[in-house]
Coordinates of C-alpha atoms in Angstrom, one line a residue:
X275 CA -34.6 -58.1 9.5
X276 CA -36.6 -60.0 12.2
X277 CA -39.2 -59.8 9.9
X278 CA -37.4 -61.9 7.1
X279 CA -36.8 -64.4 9.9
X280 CA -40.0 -64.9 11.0
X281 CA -41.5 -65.4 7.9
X282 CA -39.5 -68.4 7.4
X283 CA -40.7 -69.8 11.2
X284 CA -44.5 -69.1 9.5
X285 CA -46.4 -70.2 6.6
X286 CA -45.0 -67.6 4.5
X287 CA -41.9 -67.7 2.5
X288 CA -39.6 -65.0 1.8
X289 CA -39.0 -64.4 -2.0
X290 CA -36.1 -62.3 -3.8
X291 CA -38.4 -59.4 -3.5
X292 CA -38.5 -59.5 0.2
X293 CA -34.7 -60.2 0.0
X294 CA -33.9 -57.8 -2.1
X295 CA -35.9 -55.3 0.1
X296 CA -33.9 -56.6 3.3
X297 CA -30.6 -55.9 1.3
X298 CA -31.6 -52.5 0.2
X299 CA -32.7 -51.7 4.0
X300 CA -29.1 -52.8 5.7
X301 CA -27.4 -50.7 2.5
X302 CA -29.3 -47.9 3.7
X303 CA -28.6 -48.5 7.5
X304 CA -24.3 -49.1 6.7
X305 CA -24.8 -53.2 7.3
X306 CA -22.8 -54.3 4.5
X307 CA -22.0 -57.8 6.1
X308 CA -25.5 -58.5 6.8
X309 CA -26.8 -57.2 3.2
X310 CA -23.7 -59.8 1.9
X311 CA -25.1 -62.6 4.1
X312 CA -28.6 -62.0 2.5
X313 CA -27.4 -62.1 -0.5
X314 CA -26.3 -65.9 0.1
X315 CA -29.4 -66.8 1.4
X316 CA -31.3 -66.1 -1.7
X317 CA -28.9 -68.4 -3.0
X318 CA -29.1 -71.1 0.1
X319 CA -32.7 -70.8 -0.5
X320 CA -32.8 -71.7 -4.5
X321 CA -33.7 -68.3 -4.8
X322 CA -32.1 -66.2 -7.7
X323 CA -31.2 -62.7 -6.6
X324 CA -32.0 -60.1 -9.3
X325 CA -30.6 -56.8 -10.4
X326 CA -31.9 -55.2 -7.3
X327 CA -30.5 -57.7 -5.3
X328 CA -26.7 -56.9 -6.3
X329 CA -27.0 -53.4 -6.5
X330 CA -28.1 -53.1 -3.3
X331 CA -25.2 -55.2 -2.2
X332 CA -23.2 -53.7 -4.3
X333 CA -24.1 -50.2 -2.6
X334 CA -23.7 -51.0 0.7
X335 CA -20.3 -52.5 0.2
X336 CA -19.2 -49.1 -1.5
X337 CA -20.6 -46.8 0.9
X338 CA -18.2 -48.6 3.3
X339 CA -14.7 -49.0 0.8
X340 CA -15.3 -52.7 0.6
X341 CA -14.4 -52.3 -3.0
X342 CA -13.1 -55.6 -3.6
X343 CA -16.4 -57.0 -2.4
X344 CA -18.3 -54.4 -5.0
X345 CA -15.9 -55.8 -8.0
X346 CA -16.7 -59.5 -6.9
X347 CA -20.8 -58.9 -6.9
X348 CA -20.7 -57.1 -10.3
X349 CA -18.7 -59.7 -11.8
X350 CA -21.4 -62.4 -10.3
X351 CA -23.7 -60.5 -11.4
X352 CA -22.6 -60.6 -15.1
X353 CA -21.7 -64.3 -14.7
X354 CA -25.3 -64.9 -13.6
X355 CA -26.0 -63.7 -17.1
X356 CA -28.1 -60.6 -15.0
X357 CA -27.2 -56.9 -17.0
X358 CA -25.9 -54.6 -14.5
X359 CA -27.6 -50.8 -14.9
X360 CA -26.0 -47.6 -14.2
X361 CA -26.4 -47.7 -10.5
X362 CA -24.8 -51.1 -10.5
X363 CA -21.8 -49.7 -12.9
X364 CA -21.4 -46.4 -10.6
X365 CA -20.5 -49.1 -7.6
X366 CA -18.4 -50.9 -9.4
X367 CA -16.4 -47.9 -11.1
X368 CA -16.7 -45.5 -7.8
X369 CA -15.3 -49.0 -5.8
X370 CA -12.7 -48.6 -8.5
X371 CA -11.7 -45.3 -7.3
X372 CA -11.7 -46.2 -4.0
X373 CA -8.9 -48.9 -4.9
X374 CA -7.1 -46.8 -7.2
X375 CA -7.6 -49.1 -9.9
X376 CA -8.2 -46.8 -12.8
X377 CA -7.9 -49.0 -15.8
X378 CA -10.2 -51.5 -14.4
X379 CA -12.6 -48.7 -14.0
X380 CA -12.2 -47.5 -17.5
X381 CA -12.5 -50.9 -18.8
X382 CA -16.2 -50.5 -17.0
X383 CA -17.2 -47.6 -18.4
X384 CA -16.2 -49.2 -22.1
X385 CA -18.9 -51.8 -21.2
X386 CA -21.6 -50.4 -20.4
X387 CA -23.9 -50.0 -23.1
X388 CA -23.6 -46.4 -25.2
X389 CA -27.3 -45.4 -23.9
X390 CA -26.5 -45.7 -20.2
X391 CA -23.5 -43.1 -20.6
X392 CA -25.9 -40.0 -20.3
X393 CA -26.4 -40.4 -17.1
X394 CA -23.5 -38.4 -14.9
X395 CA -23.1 -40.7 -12.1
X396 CA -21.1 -43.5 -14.0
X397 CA -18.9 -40.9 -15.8
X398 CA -17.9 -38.8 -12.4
X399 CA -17.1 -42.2 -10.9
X400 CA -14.8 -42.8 -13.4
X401 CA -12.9 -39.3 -13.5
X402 CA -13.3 -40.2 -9.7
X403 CA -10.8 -43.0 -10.5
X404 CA -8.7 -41.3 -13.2
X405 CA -7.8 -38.4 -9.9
X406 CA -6.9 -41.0 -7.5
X407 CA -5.1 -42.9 -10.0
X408 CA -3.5 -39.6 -10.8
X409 CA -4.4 -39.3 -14.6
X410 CA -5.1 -35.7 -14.5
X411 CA -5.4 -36.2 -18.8
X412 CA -7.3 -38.8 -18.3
X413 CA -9.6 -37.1 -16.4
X414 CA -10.3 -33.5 -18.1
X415 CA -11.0 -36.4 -21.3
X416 CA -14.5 -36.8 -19.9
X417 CA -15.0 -33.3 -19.8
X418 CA -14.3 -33.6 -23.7
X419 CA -17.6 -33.9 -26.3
X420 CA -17.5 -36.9 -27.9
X421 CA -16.4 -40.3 -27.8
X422 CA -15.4 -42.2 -24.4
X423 CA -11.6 -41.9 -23.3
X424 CA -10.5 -44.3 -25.2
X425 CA -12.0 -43.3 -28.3
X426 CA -14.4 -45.8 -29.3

């Protein structure tokens, strides 16, 4: 992080890569504050902060429960008119969980686009929420071939 710093005090300039390599560095050391402070200093800085950016973010703030925080960067994320990935989904549903707010974490899964379902980290984030929100049918749905829960 001191490097960040100093390259503002020098001739260089930090960019959204650098940023976004700050943010993914506190997510992995359990600094979700100081990855959210980042975050708004791309932005103080006219800097836009990409997908890495927010998931990063986004990751730290789950790994610690702040799932409020994770719903709040997805949805700046999307109003940025930046398309979340699956990691970025997994946050936001797993944050979901955490909150015990399953619908909102089915109405996730609906978004995201059909080809991203394959993956198995979205999909066990959201029978993650169906358990806490204690939608046991819910749940054993996913385990189901075919279409999504809500049968689209």
């Amino acid at each position: 992080l001191e490097d960040l710093e100093g390259m503002s005090q020098r001739v260089l300039k930090p960019d959204v890569i650098s940023y976004s390599a700050t943010i993914s560095a506190c997510e992995n050391g359990g600094q979700w504050q100081r990855a959210l402070g980042l975050l708004e200093g791309t932005l103080q800085r006219a800097l836009k902060p990409n997908l890495i950016s927010y998931s990063a973010a986004m990751s730290a703030c789950d790994a610690v429960c702040k799932w409020q925080r994770t719903i709040e960067l997805l949805e700046r994320m999307l109003q940025c008119g930046l398309e979340p990935d699956e990691c970025s989904y997994s946050s936001a549903i797993g944050a979901c969980a955490a909150g015990a707010r399953l619908q909102r974490a089915l109405e996730l899964l609906e978004r995201m686009p059909p080809l991203t379902l394959n993956g198995s980290d979205p999909c066990s984030a959201a029978v993650g929420a169906c358990e806490a929100g204690g939608q046991l049918h819910c749940a054993l749905e996913f385990l189901r071939p075919g279409p999504s829960p809500e049968g689209s």
